[in-house]
XYZ file of C-alpha atoms in Angstrom:
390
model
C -22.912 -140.851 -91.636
C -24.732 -138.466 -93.423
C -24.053 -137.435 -97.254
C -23.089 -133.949 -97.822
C -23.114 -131.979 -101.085
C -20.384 -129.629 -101.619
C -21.097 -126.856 -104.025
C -17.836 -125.142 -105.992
C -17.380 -122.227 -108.887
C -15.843 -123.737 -112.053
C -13.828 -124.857 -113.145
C -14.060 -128.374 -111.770
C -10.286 -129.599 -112.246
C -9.423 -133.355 -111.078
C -6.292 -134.407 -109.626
C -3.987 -133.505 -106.580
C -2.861 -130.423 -108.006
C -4.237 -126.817 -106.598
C -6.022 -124.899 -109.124
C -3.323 -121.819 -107.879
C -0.485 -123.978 -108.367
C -2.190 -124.682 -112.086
C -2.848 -121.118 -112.741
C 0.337 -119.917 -111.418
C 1.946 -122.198 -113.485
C 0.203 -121.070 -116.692
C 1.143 -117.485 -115.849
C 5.004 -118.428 -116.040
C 4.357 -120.259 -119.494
C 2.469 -117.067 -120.930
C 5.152 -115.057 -119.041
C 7.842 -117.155 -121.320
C 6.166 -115.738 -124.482
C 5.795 -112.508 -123.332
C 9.639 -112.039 -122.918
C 10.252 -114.227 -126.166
C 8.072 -111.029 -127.787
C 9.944 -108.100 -125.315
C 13.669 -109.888 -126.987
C 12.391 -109.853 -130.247
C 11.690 -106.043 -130.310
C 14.555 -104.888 -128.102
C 16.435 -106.851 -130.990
C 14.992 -106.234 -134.347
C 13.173 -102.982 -133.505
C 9.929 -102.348 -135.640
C 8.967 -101.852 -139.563
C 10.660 -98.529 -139.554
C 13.278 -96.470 -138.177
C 11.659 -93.722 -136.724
C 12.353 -95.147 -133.330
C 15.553 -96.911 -131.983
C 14.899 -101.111 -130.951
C 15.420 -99.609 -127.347
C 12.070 -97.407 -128.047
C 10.245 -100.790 -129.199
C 11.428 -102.915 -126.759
C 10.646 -100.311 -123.681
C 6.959 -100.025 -125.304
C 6.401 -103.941 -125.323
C 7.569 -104.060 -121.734
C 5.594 -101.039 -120.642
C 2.520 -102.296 -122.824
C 2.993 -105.895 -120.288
C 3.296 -103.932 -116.729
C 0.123 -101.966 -117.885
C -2.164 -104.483 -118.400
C -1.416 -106.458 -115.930
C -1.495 -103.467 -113.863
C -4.886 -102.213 -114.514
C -6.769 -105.758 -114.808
C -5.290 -105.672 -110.985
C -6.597 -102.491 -110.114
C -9.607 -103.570 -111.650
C -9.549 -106.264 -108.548
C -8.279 -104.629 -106.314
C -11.080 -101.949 -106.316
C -13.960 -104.979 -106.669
C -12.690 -106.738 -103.953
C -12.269 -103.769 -102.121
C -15.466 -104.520 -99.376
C -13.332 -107.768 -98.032
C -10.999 -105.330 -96.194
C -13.902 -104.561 -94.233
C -14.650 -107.563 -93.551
C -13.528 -109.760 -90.317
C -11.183 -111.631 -92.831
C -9.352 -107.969 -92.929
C -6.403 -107.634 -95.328
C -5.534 -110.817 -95.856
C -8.668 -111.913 -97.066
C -8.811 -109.240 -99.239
C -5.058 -109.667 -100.879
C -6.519 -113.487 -100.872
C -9.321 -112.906 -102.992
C -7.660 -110.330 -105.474
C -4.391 -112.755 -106.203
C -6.654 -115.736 -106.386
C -9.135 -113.792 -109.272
C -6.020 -114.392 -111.711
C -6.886 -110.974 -113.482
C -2.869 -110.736 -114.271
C -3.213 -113.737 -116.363
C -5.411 -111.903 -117.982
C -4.004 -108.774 -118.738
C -1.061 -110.746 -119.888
C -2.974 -112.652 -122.374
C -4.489 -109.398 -123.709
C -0.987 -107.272 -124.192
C 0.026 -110.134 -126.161
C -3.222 -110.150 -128.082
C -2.263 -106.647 -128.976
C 0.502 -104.873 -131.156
C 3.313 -102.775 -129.824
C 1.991 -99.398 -131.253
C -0.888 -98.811 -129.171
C -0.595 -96.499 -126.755
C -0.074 -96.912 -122.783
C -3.662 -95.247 -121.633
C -5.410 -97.416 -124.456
C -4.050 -100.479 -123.072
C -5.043 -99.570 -119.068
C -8.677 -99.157 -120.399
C -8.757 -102.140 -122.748
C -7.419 -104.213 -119.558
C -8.994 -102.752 -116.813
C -12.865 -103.395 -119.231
C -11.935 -106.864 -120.260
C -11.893 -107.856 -116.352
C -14.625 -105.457 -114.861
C -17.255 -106.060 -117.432
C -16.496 -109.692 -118.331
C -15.261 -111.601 -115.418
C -15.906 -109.298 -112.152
C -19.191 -108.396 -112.504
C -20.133 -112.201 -113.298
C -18.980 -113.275 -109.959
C -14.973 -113.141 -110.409
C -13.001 -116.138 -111.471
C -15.075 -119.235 -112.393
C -18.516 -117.374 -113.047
C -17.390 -115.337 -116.377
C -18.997 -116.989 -119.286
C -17.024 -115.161 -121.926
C -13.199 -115.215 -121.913
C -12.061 -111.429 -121.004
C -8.562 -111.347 -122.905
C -10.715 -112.288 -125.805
C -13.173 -109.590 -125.164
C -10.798 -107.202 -124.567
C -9.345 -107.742 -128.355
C -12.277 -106.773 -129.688
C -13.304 -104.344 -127.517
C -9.398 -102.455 -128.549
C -10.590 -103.216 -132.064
C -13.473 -101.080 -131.991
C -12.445 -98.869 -130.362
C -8.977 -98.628 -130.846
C -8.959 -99.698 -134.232
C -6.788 -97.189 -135.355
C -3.709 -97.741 -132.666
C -3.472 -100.986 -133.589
C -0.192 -101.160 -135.450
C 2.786 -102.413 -135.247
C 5.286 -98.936 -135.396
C 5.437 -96.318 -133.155
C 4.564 -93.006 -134.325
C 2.669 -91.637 -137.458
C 2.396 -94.128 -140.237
C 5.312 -94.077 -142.547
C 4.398 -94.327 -146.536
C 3.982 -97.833 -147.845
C 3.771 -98.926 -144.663
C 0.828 -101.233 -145.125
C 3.569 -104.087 -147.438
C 5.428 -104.309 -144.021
C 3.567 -105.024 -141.435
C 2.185 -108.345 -141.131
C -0.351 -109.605 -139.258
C -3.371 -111.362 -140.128
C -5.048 -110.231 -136.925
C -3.702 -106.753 -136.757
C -3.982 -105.083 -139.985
C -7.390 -106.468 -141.966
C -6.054 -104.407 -145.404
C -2.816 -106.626 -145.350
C -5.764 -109.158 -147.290
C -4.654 -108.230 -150.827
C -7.364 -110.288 -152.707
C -9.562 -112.867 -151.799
C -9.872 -114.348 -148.240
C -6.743 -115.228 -147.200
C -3.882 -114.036 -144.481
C -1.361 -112.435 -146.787
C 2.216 -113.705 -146.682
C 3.608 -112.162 -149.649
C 7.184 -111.338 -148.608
C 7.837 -113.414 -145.791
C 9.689 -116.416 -145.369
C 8.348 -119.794 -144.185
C 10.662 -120.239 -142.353
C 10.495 -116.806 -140.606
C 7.216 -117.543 -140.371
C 7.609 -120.698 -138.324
C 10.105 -118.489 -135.495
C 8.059 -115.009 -135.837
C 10.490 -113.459 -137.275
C 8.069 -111.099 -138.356
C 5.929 -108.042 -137.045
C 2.603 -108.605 -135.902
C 0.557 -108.951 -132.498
C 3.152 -109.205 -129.204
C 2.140 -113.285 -129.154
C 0.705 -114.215 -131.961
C 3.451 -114.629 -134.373
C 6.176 -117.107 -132.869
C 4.096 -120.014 -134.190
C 7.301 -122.140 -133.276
C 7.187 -121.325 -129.298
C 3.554 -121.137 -129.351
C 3.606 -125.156 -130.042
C 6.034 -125.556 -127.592
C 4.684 -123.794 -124.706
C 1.149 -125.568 -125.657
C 2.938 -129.047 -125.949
C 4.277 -128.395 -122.500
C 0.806 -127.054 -120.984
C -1.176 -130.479 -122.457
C 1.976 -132.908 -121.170
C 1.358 -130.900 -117.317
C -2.795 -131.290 -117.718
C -3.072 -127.564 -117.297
C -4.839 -127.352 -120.715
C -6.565 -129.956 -122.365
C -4.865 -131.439 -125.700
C -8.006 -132.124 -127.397
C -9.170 -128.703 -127.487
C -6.529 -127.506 -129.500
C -5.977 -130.381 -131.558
C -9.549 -130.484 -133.074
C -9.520 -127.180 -133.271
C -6.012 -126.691 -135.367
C -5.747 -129.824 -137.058
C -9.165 -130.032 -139.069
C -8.516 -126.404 -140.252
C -5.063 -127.376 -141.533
C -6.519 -130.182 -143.898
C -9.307 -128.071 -144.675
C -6.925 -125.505 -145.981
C -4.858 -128.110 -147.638
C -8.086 -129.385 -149.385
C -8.860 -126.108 -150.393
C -5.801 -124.722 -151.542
C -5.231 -128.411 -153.501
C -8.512 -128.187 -155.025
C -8.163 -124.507 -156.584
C -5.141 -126.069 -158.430
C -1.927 -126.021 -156.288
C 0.280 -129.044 -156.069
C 0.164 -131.058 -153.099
C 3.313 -129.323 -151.674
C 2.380 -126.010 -152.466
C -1.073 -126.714 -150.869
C 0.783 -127.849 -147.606
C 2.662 -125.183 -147.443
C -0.011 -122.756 -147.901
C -2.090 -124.585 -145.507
C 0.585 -123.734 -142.642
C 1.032 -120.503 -143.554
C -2.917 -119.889 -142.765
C -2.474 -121.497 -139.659
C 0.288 -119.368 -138.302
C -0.492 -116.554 -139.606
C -3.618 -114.470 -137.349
C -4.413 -115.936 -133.612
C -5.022 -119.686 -135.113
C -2.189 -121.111 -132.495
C -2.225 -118.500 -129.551
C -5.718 -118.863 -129.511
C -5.574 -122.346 -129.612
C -2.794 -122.912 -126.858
C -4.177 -119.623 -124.284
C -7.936 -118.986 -125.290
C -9.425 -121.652 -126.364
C -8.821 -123.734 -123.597
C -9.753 -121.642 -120.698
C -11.598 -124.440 -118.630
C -13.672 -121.926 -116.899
C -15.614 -120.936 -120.364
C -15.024 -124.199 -122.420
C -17.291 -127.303 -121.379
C -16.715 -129.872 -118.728
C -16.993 -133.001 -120.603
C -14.342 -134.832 -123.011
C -16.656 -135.244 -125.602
C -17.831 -131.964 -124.712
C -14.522 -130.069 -125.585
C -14.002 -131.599 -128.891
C -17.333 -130.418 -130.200
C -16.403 -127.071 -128.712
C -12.705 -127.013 -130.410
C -14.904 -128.256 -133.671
C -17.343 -125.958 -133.289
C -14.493 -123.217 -132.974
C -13.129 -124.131 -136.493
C -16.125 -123.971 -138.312
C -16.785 -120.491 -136.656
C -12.679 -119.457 -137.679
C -12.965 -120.856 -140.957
C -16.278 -119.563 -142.126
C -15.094 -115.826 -141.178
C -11.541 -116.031 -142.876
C -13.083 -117.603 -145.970
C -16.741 -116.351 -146.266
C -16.965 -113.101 -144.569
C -13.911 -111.662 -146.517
C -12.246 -110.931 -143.627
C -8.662 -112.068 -142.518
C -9.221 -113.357 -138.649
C -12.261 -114.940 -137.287
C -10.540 -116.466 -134.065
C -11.915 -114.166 -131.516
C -15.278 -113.829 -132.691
C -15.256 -117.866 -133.020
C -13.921 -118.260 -128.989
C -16.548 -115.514 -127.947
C -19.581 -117.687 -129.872
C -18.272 -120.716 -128.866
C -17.561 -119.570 -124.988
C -22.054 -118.431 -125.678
C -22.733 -121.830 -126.612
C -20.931 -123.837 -123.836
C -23.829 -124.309 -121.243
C -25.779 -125.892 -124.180
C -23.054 -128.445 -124.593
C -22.784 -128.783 -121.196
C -25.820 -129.264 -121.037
C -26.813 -131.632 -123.851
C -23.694 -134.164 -122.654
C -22.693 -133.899 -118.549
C -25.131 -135.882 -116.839
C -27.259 -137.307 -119.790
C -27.870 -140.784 -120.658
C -26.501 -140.058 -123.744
C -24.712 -143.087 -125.928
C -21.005 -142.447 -126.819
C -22.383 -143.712 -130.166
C -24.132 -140.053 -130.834
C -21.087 -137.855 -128.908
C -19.158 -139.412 -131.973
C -21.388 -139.081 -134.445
C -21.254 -135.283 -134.014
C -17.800 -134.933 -133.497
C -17.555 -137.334 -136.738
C -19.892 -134.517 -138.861
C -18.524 -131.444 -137.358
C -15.046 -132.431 -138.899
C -16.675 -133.344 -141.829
C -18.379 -129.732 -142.168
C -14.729 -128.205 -141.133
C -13.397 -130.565 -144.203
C -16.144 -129.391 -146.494
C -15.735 -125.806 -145.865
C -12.400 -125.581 -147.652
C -13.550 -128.005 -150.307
C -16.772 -126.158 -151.062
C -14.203 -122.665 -151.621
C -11.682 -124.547 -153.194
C -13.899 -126.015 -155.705
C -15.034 -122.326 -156.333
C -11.581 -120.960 -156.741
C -10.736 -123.536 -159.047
C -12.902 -122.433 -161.212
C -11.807 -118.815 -161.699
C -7.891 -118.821 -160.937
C -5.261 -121.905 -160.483
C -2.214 -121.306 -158.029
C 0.788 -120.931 -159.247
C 2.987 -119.552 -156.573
C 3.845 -121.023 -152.835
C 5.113 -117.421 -151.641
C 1.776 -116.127 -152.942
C -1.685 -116.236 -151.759
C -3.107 -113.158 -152.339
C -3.572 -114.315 -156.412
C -7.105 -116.076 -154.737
C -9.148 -113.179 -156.353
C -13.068 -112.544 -154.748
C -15.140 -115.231 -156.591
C -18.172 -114.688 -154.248
């Protein structure tokens, strides 16, 4: 009997489950966070009271229908030559629900804030498919993650929708709206997500205003904790990318003079404050952009936290998360590369994994050590008293 090679798009998932099955799966989970988000406004309303909670929570639900509206359309106009085709209509409905664009456009609304407006949020979704996955080849040829894309892509240039009211900006309004990833001037000194005001606590259920899915750092766990016990996303990725951050925080925050508990607490604070866990949990993990290989992944999710770190902490800017995904997602054919199908030792896989947490550890030790030398911290509700030492 003669061998025969079967070639197949990424990603290459093993098991008995049907990459649809996976997929459709992971669109119920992000669907779970989307709702926890619609609630959340339909209950508490936003920052101010120029609009009722019913105004809020009809905009977060009309922001969700829209983008995963238009990243369909965007499909649904690609794929529009397959109607032609001797497969007819069903082949063509097949190939548009199998390009899992509504996962994307999902992943996007939640990647944005309630305020922007309906039109801004077709174009955002309908680009982040077209120009990043479609006109690669569809699902399992894009080599940058869309939703990701389509963040930045709103943030330049959409930069001014992106808030968290509805309406003109009410006075002051910049000390109540919170989010890391939303609003860069909420970084009152130094290089750090500012948390002045809000609870831990509140913090840990998003009880907060911020992106639509980026600030219920509780859910966000549990949703990824379910995802990694199912195999639809791979644990490692978001465990070497969250945990060495935390400690490098820790380290950081310890070193410029906090206690230990203080430092801790400050530590988590960074982490779920900004995209740190959604991007972790949603983005990160993508197994179409992120490499093939065990090893492979864990120098990616490494790789990723140098990236995320370096931004928030050197570039004096409050979020690095996206641009860290997009660089990494750039550099995954070279790991790829360099580990699947080499004759490579596990002995020098570790040894990079083993210095890329070491330069994620140093990172916060090098600033720390510089902060220490100008300023000593002296409250846990405050982390804005980390002037600009560089």
């Amino acid at each position: 009997m003669n061998d025969v090679l079967v070639f197949e798009k990424n990603p290459h998932m093993r098991g008995t489950r049907k990459t649809s099955l996976m997929m459709l799966e992971f669109f119920v989970v992000v669907l779970i966070l989307y709702a926890v988000s619609v609630v959340f406004y339909f209950v508490k309303g936003g920052p101010t009271q120029n609009y009722s909670n019913i105004a809020y929570g009809m905009m977060a639900l009309q922001n969700g229908l829209v983008g995963v509206g238009f990243a369909m359309i965007a499909d649904l106009i690609w794929y529009l030559p397959y109607a032609f085709r001797k497969e007819g209509i069903s082949g063509y409905l097949y190939k548009v629900f199998h390009s899992y664009s509504y996962v994307t456009g999902l992943l996007l609304v939640l990647l944005l804030p309630v305020g922007m407006l309906w039109y801004e949020v077709a174009i955002t979704s309908f680009v982040s498919v077209f120009f990043t996955k479609l006109i690669f080849g569809g699902f399992g040829s894009n080599i940058l993650n869309p939703a990701i894309f389509g963040r930045l892509f709103a943030q330049v240039v959409y930069s001014t929708s992106l808030t968290t009211y509805l309406g003109n900006a009410p006075e002051g309004s910049s000390s109540i709206i919170s989010s890391g990833a939303t609003i860069p001037g909420l970084v009152n000194g130094g290089n750090f997500v500012a948390a002045d005001g809000i609870s831990f606590w509140n913090m840990v259920l998003g009880n907060y205003y911020g992106t639509l899915g980026e600030t219920f750092a509780l859910v966000i766990v549990i949703l990824g904790l379910y995802l990694a016990a199912r195999r639809i996303i791979d644990w490692r990725v978001p465990f070497f990318y969250v945990v060495p951050m935390f400690f490098s925080y820790g380290l950081c925050f310890y070193l410029a003079g906090s206690s230990a508990r203080i430092a801790f607490e400050e530590a988590a604070r960074q982490i779920m404050m900004g995209g740190i866990l959604f991007g972790a949990a949603f983005c990160l993990t993508d197994p179409v952009t992120s490499p093939t290989s065990k090893s492979g992944r864990i120098i990616f999710a490494l790789g990723a936290s140098i990236i995320t770190l370096s931004i928030r902490l050197f570039a004096n800017s409050p979020e690095g998360v996206a641009y860290s995904i997009l660089i990494m997602n750039i550099l995954t054919p070279l790991i790829d590369k360099c580990l699947v199908g080499r004759t490579i030792k596990n002995y020098w896989e570790s040894l990079a994994i083993l210095v890329l947490t070491g330069c994620v550890l140093a990172i916060g030790c090098v600033y720390g050590h510089v902060c220490s030398e100008d300023i000593v911290l002296s409250s846990a509700s405050t982390v804005s008293a980390l002037k600009e030492v560089f």
